[in-house]
PDB file of C-alpha atoms in Angstrom:
ATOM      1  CA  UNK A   1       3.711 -17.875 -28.200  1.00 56.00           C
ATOM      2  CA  UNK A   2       0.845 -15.412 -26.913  1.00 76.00           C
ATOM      3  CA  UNK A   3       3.007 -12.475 -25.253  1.00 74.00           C
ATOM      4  CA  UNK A   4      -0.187 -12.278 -22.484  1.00 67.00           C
ATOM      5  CA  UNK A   5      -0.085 -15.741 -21.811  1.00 73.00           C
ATOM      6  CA  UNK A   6       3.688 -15.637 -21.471  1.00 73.00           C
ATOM      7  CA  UNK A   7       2.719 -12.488 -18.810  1.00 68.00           C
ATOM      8  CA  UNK A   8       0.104 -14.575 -17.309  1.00 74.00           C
ATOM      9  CA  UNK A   9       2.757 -17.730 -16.817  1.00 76.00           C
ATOM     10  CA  UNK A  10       5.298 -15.313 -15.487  1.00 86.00           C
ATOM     11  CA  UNK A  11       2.708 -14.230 -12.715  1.00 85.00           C
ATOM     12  CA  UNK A  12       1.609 -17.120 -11.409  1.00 87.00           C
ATOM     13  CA  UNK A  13       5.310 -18.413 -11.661  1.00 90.00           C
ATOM     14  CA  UNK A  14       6.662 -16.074  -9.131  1.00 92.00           C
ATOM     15  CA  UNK A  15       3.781 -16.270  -7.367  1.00 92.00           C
ATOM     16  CA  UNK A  16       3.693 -19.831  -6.380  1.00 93.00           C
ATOM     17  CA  UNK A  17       7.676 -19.252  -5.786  1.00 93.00           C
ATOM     18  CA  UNK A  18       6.873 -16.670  -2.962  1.00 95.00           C
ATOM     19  CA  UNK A  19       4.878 -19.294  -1.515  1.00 94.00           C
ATOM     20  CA  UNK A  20       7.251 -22.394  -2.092  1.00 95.00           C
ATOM     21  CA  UNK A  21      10.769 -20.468  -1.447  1.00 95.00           C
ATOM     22  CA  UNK A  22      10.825 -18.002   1.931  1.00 95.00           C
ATOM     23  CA  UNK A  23      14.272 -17.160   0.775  1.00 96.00           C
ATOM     24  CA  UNK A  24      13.089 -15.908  -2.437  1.00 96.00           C
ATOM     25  CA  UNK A  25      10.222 -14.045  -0.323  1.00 96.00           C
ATOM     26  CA  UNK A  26      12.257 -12.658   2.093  1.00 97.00           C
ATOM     27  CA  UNK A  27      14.102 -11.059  -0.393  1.00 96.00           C
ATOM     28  CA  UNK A  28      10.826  -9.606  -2.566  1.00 96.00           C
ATOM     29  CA  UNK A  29      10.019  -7.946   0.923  1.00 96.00           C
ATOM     30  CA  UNK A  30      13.146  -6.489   1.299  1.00 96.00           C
ATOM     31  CA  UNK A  31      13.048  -4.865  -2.285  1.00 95.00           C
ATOM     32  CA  UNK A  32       9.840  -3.512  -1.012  1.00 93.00           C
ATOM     33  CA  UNK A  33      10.243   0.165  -0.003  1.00 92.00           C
ATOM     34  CA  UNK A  34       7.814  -0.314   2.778  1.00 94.00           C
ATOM     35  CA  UNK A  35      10.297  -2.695   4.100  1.00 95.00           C
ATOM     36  CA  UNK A  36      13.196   0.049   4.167  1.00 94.00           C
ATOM     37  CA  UNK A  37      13.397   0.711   7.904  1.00 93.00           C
ATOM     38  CA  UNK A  38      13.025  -2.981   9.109  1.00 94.00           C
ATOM     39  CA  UNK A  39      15.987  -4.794  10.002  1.00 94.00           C
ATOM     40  CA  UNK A  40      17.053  -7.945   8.418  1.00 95.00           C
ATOM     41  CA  UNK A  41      16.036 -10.051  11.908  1.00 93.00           C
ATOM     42  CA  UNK A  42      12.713  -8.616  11.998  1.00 92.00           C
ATOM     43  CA  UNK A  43      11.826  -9.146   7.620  1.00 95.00           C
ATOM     44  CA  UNK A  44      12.694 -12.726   8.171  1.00 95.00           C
ATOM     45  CA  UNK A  45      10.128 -12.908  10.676  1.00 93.00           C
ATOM     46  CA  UNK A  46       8.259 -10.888   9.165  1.00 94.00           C
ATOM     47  CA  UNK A  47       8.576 -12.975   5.834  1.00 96.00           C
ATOM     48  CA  UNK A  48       7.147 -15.961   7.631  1.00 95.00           C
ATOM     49  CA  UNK A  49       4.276 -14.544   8.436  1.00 94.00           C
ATOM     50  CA  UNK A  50       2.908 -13.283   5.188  1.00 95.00           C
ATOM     51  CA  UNK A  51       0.496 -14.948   3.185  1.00 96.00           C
ATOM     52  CA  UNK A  52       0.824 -14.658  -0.536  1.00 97.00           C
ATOM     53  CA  UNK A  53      -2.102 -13.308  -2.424  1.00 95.00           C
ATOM     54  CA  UNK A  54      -2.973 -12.880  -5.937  1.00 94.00           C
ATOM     55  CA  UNK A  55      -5.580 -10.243  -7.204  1.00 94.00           C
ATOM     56  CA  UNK A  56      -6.542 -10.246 -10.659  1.00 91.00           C
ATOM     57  CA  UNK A  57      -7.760  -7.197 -12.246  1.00 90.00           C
ATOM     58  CA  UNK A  58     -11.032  -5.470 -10.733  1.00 91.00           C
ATOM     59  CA  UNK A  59     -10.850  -7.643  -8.025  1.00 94.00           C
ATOM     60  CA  UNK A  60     -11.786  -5.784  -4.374  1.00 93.00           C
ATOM     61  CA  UNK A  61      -9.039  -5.786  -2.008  1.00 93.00           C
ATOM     62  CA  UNK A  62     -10.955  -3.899   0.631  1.00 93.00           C
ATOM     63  CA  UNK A  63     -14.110  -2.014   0.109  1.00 93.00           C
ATOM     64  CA  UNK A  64     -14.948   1.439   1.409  1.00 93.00           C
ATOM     65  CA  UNK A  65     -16.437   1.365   5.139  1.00 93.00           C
ATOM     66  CA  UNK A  66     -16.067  -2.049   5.850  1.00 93.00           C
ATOM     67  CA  UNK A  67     -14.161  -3.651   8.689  1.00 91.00           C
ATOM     68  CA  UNK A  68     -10.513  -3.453   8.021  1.00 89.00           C
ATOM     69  CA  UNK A  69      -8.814  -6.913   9.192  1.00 88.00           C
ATOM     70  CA  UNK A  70      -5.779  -7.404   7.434  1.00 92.00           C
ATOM     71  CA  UNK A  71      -2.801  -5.454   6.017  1.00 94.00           C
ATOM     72  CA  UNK A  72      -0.873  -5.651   2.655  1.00 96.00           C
ATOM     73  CA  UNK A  73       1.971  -4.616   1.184  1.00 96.00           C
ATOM     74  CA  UNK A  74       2.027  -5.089  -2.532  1.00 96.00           C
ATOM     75  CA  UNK A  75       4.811  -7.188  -3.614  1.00 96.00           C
ATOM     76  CA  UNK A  76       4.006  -6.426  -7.610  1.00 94.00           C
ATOM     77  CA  UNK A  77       1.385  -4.429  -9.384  1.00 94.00           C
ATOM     78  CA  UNK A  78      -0.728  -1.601  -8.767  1.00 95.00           C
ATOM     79  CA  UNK A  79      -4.554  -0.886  -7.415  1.00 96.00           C
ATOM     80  CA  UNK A  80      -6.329   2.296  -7.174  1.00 95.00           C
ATOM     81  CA  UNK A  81      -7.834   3.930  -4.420  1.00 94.00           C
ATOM     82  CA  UNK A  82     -11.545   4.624  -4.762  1.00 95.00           C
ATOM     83  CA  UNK A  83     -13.855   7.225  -2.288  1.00 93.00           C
ATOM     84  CA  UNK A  84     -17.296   7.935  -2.289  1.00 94.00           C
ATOM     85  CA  UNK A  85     -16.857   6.289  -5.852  1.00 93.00           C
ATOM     86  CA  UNK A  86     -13.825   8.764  -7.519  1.00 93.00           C
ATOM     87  CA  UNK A  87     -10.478   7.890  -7.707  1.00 92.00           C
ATOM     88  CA  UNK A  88      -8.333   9.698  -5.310  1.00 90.00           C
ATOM     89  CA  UNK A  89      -4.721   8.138  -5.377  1.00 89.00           C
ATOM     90  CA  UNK A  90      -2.924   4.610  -6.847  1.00 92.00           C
ATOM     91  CA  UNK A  91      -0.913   2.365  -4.637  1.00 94.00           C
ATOM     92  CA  UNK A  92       2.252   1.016  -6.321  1.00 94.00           C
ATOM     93  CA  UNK A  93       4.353  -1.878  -5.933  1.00 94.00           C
ATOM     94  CA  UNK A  94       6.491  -1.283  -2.446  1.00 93.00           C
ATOM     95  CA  UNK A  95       2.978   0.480  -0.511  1.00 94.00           C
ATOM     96  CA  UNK A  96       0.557  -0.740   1.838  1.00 94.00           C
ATOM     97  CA  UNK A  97      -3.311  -0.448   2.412  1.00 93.00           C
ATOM     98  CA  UNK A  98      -4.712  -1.118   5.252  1.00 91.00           C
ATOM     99  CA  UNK A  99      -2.337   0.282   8.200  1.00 90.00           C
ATOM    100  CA  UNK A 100      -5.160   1.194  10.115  1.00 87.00           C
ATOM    101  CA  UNK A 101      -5.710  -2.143  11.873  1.00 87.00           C
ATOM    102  CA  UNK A 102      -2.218  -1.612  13.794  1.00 88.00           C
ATOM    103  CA  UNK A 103      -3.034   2.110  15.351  1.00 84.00           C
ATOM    104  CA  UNK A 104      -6.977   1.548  16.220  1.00 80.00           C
ATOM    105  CA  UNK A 105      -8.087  -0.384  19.329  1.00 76.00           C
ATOM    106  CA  UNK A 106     -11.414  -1.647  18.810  1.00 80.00           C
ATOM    107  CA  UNK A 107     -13.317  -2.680  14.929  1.00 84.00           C
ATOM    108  CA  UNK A 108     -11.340  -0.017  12.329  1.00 88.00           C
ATOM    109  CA  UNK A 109     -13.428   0.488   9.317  1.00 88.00           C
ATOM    110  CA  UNK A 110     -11.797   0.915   5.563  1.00 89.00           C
ATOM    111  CA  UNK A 111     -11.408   4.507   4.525  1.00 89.00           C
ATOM    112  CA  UNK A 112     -11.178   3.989   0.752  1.00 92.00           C
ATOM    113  CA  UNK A 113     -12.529   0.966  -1.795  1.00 94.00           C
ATOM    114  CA  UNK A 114      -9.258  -1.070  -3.375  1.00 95.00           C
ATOM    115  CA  UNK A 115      -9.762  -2.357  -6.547  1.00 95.00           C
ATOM    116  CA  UNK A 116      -6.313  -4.084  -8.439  1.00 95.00           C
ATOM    117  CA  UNK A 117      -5.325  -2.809 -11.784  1.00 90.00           C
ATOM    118  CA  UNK A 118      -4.351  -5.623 -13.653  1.00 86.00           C
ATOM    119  CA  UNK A 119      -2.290  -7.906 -11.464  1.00 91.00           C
ATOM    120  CA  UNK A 120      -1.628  -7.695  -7.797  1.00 94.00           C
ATOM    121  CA  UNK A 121       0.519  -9.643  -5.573  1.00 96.00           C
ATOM    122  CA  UNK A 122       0.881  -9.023  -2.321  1.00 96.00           C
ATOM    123  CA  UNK A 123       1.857 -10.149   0.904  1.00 97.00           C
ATOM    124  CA  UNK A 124      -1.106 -10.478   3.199  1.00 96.00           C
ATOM    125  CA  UNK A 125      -0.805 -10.438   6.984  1.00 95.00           C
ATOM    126  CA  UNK A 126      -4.199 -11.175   8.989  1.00 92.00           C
ATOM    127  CA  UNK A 127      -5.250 -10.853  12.347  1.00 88.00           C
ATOM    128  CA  UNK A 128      -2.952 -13.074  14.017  1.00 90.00           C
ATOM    129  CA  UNK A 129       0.092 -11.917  12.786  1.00 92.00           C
ATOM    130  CA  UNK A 130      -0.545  -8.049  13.521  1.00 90.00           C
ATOM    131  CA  UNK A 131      -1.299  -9.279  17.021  1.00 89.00           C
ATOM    132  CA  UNK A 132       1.585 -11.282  17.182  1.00 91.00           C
ATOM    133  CA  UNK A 133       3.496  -8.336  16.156  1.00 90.00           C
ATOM    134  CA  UNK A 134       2.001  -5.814  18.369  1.00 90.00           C
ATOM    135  CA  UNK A 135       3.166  -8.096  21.164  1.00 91.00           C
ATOM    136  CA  UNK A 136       6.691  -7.610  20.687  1.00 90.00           C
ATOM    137  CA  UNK A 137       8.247  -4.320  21.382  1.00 90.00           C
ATOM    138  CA  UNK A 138      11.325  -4.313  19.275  1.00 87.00           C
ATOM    139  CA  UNK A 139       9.097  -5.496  16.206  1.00 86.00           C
ATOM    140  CA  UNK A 140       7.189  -3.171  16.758  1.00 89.00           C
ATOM    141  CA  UNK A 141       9.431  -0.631  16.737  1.00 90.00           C
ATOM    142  CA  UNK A 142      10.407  -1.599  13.621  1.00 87.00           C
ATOM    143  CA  UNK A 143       7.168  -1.919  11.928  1.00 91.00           C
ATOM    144  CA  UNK A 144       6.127   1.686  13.646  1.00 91.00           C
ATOM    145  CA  UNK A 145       8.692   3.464  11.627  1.00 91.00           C
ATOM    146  CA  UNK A 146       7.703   1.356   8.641  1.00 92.00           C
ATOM    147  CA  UNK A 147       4.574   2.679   9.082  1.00 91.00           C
ATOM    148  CA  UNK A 148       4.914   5.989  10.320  1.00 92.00           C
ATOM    149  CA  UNK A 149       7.194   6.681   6.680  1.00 91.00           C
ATOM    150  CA  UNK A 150       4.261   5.176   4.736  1.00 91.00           C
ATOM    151  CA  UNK A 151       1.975   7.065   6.090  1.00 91.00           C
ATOM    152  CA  UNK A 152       4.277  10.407   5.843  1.00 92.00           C
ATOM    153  CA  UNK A 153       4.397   9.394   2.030  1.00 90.00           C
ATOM    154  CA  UNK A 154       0.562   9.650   1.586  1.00 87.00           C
ATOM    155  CA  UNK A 155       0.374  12.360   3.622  1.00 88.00           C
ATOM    156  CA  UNK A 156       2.714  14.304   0.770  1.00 91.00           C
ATOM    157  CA  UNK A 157       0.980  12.834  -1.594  1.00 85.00           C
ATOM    158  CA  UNK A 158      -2.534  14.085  -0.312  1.00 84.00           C
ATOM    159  CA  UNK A 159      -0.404  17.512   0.060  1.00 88.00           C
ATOM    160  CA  UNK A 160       0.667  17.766  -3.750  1.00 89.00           C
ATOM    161  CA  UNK A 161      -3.087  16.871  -4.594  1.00 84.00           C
ATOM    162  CA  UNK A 162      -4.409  19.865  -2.977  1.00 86.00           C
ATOM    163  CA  UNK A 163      -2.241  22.372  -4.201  1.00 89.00           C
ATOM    164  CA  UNK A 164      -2.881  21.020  -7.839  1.00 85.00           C
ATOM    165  CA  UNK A 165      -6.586  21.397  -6.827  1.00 83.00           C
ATOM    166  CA  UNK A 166      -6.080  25.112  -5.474  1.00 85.00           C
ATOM    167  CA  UNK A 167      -3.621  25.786  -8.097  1.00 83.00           C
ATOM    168  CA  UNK A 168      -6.345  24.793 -11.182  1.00 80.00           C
ATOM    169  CA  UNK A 169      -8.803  26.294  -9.103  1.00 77.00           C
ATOM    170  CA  UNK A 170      -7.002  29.874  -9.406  1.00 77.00           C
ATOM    171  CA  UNK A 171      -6.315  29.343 -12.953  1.00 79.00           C
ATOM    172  CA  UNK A 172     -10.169  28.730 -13.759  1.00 71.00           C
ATOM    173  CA  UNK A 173     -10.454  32.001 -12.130  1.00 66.00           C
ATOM    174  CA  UNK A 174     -12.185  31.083  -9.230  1.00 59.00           C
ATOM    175  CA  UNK A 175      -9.401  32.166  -6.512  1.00 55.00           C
ATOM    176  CA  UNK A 176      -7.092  35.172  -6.424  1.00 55.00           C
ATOM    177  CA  UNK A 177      -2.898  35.132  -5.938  1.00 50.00           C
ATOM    178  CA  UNK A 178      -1.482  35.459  -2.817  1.00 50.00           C
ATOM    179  CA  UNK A 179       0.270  38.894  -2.342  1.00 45.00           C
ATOM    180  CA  UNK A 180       4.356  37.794  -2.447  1.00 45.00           C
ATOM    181  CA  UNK A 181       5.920  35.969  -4.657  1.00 43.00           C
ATOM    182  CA  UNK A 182       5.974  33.129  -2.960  1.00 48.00           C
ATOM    183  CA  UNK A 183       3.031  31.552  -5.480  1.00 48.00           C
ATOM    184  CA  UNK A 184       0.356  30.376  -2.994  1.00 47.00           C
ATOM    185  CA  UNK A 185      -3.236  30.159  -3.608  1.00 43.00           C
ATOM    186  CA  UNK A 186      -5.448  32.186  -1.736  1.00 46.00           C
ATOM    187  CA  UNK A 187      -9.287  31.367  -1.792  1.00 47.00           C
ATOM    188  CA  UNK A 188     -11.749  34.141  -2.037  1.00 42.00           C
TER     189      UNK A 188
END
């Protein structure tokens, strides 16, 4: 048998059984990192609410400056983050694009273009199930430290980006060290 066929069976497989089984997609969210802080009370709630998508590869998940209106957490797979055209981070099974739409209160635009490498699947949850979320306090709570961790993570990773930036900048010769040995970059 074809080994990408056999891949390709295997995907759609578990993907129609998040969609059939909410025990077996209960339990895919909660081996999502994303889903760490949530309580088992709120995921099965939570669960019920998500809409499994599929994303083949090169398919658009969200595109740079337009109208964020849904949030995913990807359930298995990877996409990469695109601005202004270059590739500035990946998103990996676990992480979630599009958290926006839960901290702005009006029309929240999309910061970065999505595009799936390879495979995606990931839970989906649209308009009416972030309001239905924002309208409970205690899920909220839940989903705020979710999000405030996911966002911490990118926030690190953003961190270790520049300092590999400075840090090959200063090695091209175009900065100077730091006085200390402490090894930070100081621009001239």
């Amino acid at each position: 048998m074809d080994e990408f066929k056999t891949i390709d069976d295997n995907f759609s497989s578990f993907a129609k059984l998040l969609i059939e089984d909410s025990a077996v997609r209960f339990k895919t969210l909660r081996s999502c990192s994303f889903f760490d802080p949530v309580p088992d009370e709120w995921l099965m709630r939570i669960s019920d609410m998500a809409e499994i998508r599929t994303f083949y590869s090169d398919v658009c998940l969200t595109s740079q400056d337009d109208e964020t209106k849904t949030f995913y957490v990807i359930l298995r797979g990877t996409a990469e983050a695109y601005r202004n055209g270059k590739l500035v981070g990946t998103i990996d099974t676990g992480e979630c694009i599009g958290e926006g739409v839960f901290f702005a209160d009006e029309n929240i635009s999309s910061s970065a273009t999505v595009i799936a490498d390879y495979k995606i699947i990931a839970a989906e949850f649209n308009k009416a199930a972030i309001d239905s979320l924002q309208a409970d306090a205690e899920a909220m709570t839940c989903i705020d430290k979710a999000l405030l961790l996911a966002l911490f993570k990118k926030l690190q990773g953003a961190n270790r980006k520049i300092e590999k930036l400075l840090l090959k900048k200063a090695i091209d010769g175009k900065g100077e060290w730091s006085s200390g040995d402490t090894g930070r970059f100081k621009a001239v």
